[in-house]
PDB file of C-alpha atoms in Angstrom:
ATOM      1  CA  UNK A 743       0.000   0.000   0.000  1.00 64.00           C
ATOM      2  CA  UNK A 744       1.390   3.987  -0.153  1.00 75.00           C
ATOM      3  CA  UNK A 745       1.187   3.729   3.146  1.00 74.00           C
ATOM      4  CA  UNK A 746       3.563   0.670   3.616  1.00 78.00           C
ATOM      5  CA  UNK A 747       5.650   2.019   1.152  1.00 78.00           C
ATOM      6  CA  UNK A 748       6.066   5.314   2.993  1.00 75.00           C
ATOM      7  CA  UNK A 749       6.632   3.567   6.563  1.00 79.00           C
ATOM      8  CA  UNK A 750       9.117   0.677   5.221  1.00 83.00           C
ATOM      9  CA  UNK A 751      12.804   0.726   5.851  1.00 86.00           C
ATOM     10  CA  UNK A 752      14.589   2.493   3.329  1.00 90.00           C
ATOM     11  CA  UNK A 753      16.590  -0.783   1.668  1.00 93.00           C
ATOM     12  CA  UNK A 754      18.202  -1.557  -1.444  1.00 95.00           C
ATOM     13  CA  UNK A 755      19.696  -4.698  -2.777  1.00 96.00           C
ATOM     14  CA  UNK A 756      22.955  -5.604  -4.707  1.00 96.00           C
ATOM     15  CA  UNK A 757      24.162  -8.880  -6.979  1.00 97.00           C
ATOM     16  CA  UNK A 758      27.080  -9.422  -8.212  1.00 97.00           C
ATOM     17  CA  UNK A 759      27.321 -12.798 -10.775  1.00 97.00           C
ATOM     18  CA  UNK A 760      30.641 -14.863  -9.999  1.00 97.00           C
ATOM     19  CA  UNK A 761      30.355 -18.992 -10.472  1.00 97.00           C
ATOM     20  CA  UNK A 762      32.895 -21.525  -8.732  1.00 97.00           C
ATOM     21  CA  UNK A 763      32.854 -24.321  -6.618  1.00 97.00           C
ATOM     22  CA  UNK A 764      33.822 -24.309  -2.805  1.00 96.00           C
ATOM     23  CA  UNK A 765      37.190 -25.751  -3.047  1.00 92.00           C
ATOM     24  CA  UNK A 766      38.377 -22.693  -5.426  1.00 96.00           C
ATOM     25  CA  UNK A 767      37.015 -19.434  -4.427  1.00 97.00           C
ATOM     26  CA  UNK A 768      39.059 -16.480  -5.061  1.00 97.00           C
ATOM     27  CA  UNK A 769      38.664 -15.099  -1.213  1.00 96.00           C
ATOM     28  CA  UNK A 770      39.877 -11.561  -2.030  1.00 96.00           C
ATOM     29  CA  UNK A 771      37.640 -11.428  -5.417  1.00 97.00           C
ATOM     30  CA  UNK A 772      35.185 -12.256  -3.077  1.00 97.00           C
ATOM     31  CA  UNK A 773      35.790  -9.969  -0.856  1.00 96.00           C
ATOM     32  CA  UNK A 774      36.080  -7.071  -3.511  1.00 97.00           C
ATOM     33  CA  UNK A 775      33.013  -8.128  -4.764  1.00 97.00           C
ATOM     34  CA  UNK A 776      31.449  -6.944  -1.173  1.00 97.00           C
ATOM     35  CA  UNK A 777      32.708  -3.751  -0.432  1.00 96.00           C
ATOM     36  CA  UNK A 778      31.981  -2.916  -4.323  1.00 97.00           C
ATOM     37  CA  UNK A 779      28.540  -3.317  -3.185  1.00 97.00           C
ATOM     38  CA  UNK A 780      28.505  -1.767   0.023  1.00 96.00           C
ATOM     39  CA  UNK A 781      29.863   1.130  -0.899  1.00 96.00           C
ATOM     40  CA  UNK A 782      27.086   1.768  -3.815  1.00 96.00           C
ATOM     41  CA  UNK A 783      24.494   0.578  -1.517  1.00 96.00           C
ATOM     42  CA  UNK A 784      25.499   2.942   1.499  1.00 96.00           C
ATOM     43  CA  UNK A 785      25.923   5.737  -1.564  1.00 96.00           C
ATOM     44  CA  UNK A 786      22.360   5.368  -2.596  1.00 95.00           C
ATOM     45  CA  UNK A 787      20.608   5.094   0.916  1.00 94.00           C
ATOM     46  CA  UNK A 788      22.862   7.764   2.065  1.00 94.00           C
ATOM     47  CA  UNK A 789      21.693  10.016  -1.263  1.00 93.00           C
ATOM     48  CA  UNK A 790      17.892   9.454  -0.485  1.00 88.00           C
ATOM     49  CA  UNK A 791      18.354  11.237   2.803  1.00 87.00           C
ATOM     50  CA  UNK A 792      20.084   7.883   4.940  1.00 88.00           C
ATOM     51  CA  UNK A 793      22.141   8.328   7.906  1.00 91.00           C
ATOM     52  CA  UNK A 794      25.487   6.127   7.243  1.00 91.00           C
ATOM     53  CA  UNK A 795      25.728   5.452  10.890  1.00 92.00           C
ATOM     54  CA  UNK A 796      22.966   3.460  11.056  1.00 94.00           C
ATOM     55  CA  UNK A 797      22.838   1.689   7.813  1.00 95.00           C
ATOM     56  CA  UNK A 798      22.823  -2.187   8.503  1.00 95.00           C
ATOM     57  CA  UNK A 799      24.639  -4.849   5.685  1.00 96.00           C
ATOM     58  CA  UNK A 800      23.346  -8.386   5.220  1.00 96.00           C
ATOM     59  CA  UNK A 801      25.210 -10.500   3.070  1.00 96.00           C
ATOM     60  CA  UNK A 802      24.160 -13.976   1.219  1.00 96.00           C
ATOM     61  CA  UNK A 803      24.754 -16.088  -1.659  1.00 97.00           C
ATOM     62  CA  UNK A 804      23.266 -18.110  -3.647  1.00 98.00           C
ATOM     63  CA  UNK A 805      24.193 -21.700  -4.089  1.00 98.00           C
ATOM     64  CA  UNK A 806      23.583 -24.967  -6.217  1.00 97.00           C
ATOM     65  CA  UNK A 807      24.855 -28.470  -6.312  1.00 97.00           C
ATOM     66  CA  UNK A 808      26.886 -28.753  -9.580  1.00 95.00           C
ATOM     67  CA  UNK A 809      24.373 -29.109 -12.563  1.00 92.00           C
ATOM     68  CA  UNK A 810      21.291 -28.226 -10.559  1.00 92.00           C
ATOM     69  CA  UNK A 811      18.928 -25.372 -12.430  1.00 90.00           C
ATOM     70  CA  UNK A 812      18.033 -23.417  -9.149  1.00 92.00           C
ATOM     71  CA  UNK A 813      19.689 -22.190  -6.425  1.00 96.00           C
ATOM     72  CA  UNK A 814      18.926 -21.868  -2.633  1.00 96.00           C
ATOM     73  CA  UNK A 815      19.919 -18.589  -0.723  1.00 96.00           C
ATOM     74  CA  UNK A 816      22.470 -19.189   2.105  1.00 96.00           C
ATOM     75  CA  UNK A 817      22.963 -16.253   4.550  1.00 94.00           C
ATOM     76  CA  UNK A 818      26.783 -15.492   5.198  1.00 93.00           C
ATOM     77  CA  UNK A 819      28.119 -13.389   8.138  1.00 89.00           C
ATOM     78  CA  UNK A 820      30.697 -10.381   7.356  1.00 83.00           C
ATOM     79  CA  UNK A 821      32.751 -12.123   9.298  1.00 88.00           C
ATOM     80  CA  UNK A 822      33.236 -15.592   7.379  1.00 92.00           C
ATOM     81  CA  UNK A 823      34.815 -13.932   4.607  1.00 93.00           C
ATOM     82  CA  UNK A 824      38.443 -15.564   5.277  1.00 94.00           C
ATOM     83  CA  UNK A 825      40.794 -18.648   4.176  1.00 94.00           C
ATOM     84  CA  UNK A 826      37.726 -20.985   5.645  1.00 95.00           C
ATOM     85  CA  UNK A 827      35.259 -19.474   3.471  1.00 96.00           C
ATOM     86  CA  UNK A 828      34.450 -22.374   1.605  1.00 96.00           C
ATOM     87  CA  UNK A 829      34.206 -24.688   4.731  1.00 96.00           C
ATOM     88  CA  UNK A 830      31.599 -22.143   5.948  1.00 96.00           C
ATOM     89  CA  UNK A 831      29.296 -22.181   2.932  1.00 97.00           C
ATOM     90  CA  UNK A 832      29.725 -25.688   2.624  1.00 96.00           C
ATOM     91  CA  UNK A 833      28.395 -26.442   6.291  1.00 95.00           C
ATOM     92  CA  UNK A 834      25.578 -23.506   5.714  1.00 95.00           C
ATOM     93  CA  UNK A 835      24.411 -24.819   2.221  1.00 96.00           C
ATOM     94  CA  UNK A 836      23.974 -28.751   3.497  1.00 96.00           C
ATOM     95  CA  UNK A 837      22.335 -27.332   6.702  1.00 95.00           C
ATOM     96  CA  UNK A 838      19.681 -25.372   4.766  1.00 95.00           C
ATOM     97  CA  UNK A 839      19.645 -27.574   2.019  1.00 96.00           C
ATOM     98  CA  UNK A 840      18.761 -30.469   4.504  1.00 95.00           C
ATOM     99  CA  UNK A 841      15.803 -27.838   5.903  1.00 95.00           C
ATOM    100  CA  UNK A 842      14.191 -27.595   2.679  1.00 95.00           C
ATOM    101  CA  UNK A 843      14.302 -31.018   1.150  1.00 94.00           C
ATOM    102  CA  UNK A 844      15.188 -33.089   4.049  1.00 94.00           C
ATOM    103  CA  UNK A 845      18.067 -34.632   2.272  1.00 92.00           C
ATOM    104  CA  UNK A 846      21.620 -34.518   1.365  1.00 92.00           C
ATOM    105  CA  UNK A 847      23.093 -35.247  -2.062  1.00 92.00           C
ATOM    106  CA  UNK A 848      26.502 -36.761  -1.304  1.00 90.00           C
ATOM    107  CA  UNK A 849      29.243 -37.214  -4.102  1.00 91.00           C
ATOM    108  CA  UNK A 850      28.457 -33.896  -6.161  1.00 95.00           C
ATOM    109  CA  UNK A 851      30.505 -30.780  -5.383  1.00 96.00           C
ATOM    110  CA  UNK A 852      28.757 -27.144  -4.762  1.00 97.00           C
ATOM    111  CA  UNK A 853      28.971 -24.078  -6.073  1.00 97.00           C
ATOM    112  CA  UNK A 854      28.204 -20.220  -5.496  1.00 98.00           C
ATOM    113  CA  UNK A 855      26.229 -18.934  -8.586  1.00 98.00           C
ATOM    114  CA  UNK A 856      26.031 -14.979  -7.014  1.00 98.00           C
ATOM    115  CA  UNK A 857      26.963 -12.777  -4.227  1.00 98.00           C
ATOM    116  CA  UNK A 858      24.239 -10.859  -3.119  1.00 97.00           C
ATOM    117  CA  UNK A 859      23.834  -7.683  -0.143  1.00 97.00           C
ATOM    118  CA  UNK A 860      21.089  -5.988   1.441  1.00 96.00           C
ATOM    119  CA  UNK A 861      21.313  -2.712   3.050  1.00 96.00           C
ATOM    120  CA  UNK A 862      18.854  -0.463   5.088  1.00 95.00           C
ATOM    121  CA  UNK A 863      18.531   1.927   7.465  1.00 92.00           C
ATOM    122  CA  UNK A 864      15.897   1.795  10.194  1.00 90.00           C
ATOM    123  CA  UNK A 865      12.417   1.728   9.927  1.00 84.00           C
ATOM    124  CA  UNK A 866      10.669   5.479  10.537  1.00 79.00           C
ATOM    125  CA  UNK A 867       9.024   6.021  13.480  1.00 78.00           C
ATOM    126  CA  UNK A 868       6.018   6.824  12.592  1.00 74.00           C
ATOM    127  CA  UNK A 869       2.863   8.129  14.514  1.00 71.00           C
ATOM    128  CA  UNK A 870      -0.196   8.115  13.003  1.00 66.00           C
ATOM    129  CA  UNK A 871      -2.818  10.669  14.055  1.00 62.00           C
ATOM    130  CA  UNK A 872      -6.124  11.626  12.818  1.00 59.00           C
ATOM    131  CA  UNK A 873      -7.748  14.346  14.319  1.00 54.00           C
ATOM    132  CA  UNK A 874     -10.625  14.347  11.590  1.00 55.00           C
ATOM    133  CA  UNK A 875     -14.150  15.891  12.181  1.00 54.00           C
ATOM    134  CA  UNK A 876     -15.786  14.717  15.334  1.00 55.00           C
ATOM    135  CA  UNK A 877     -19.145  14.399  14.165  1.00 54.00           C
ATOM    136  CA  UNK A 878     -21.936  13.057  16.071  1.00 62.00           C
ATOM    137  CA  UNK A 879     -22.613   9.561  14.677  1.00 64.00           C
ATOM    138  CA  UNK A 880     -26.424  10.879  13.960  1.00 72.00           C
ATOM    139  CA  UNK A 881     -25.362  13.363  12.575  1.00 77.00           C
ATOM    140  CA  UNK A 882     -23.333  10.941   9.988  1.00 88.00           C
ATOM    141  CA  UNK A 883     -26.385   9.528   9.095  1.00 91.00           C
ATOM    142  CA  UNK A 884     -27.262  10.094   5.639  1.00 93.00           C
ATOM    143  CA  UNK A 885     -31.048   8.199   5.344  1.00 93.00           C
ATOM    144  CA  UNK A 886     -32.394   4.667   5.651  1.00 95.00           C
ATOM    145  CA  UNK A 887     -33.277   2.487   2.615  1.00 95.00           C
ATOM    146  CA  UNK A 888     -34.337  -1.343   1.889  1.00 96.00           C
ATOM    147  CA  UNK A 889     -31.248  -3.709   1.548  1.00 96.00           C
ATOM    148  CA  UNK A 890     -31.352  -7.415   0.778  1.00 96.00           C
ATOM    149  CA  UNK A 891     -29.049  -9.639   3.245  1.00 95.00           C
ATOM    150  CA  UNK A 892     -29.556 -13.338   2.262  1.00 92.00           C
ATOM    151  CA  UNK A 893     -30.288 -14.728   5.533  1.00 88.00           C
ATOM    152  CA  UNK A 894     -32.848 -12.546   6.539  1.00 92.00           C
ATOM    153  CA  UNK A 895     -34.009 -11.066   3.178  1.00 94.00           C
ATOM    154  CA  UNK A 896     -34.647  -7.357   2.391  1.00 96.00           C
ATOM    155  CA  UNK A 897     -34.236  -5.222   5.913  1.00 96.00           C
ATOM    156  CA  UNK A 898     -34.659  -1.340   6.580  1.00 96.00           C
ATOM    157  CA  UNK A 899     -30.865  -0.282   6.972  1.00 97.00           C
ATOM    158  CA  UNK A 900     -29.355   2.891   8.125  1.00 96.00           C
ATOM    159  CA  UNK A 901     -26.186   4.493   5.439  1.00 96.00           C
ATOM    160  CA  UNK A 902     -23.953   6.689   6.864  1.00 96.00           C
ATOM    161  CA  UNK A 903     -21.620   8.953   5.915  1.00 93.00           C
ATOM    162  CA  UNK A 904     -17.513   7.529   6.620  1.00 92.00           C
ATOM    163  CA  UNK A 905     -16.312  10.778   6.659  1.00 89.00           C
ATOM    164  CA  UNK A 906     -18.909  12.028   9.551  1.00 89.00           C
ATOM    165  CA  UNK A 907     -17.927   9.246  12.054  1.00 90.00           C
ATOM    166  CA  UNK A 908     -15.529  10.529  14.547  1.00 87.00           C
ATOM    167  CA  UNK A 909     -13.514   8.232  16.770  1.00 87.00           C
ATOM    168  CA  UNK A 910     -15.152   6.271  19.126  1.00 88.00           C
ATOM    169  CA  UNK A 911     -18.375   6.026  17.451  1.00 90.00           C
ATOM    170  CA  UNK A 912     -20.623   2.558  18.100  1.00 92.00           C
ATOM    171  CA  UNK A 913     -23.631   1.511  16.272  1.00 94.00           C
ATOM    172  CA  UNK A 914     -25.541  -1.609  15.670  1.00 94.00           C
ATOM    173  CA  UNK A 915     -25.990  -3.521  11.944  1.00 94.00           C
ATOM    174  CA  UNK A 916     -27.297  -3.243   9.554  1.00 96.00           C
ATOM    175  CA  UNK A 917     -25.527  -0.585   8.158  1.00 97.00           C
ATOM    176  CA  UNK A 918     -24.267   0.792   4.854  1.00 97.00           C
ATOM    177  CA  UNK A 919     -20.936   2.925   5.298  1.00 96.00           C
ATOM    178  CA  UNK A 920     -20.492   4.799   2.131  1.00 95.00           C
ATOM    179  CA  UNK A 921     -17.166   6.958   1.598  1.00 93.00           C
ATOM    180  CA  UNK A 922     -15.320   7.574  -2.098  1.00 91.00           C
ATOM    181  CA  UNK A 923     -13.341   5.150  -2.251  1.00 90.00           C
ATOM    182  CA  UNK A 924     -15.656   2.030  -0.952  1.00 93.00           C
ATOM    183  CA  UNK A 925     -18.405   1.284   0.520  1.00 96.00           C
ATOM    184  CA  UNK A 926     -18.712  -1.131   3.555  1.00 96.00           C
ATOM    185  CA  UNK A 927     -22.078  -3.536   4.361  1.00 97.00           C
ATOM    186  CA  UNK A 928     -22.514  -4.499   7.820  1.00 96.00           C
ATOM    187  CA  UNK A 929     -25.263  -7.356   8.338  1.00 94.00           C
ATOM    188  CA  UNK A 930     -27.938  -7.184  10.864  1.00 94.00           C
ATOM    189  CA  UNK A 931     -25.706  -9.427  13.243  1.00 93.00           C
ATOM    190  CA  UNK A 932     -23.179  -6.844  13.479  1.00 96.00           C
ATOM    191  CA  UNK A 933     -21.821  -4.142  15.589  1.00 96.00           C
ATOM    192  CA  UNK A 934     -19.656  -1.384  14.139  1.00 96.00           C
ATOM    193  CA  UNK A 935     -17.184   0.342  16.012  1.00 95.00           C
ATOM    194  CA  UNK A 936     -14.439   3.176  15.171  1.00 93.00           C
ATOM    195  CA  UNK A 937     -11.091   2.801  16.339  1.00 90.00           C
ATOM    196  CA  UNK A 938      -8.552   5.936  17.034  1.00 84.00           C
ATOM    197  CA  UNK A 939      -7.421   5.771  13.546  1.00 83.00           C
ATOM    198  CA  UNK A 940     -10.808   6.060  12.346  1.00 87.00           C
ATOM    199  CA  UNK A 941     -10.954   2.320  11.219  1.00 91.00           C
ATOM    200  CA  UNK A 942     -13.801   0.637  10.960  1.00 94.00           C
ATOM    201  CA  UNK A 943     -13.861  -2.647  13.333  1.00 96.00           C
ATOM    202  CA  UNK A 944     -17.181  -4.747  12.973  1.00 97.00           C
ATOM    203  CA  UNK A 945     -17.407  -7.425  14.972  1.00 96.00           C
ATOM    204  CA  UNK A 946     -20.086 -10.465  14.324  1.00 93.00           C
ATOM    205  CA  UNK A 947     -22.196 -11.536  16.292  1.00 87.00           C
ATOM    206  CA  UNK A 948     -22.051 -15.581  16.701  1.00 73.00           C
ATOM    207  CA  UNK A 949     -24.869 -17.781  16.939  1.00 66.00           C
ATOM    208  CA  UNK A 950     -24.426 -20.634  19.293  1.00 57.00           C
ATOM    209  CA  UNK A 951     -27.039 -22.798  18.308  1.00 49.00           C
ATOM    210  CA  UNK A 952     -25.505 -22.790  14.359  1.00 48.00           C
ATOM    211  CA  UNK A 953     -22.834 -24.941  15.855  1.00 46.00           C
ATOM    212  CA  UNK A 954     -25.388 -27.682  16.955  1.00 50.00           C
ATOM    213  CA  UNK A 955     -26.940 -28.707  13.847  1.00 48.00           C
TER     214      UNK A 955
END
């Protein structure tokens, strides 16, 4: 949603493509390979308004058994980036290789098909308000007209107006609940409540007896 988009972490990503098997990785390839990528990555978060200081790197590969056609992601600390490397991502890739298939294929060597990075910063603190127009929920009402509910047929049913009910505002079904966007339909068995964000919460009303027959 825009507003997920606006209250998620500021992140990007970064690949870089370099294929070989455990036994012969080029450790400081590898390892320029990284800070190629951290540096753009901390250059672009930094550039939309990021604070370097608290910019967090996450590094994983991807990984295959020789002649396989996909790849599984293996996570890999900053930290394992040294002579043992390929020990490392050998123990990581049979431990989450075991997790997703629950088995081992012995006899066939492993490879790293790309180097991958994730960087963000922290997630805004956001606090959502909405002061909005307290309106008096009668005076949200905009009429009364016939709708059809199929367990109970066609019923006399208040509409109101979204934009008139204020916070804290509790009514009983049926109900129409028309704004531009939508409009909700609340069932006889309901009650309709609005929360401090001006969300609607209905909650149902549950019939005991439907849970004998």
């Amino acid at each position: 949603s825009a507003l997920g988009f606006l209250i998620a972490a500021p992140a990007t990503d970064g690949v870089r493509s370099y294929v070989s098997r455990l036994d012969v990785i080029d450790i400081p390839h590898v390892k320029s390979l990284y800070e190629g990528m951290t540096k753009d990555a901390i250059a672009q978060l930094v550039e939309a308004g990021g604070d370097p200081k608290t910019i967090t790197v996450k590094h994983r590969v991807e990984m295959r058994y020789v002649g396989q056609g996909f790849e599984i992601e293996v996570p890999l600390s900053k930290g394992a980036i040294n002579n043992q490397l390929g020990d490392t991502l050998h123990k990581q890739f049979l431990e989450k290789y075991d997790e997703l298939f629950g088995r081992r294929i012995t006899g066939v060597p492993i490879e790293v098909v790309s180097w991958r990075i994730t960087a963000s910063g922290p997630t805004p603190n956001i606090q959502l308000q909405f002061e909005g127009q307290q309106i008096d929920r009668r005076a949200a009402e905009k009429g009364e007209r016939m709708v059809h509910f199929p367990d109970v047929g066609y019923v006399p049913t208040k509409v109101y107006n979204r934009y008139g009910l204020a916070a804290g505002a509790t009514f009983k079904g049926p109900a129409v609940i028309e704004e531009r966007e939508s409009t909700v339909v609340a069932g006889p068995d309901t009650t309709i409540s609005v929360d401090e964000y001006l969300n609607l919460i209905i909650d149902i009303e549950y019939d005991e007896c439907l849970s004998c027959q």
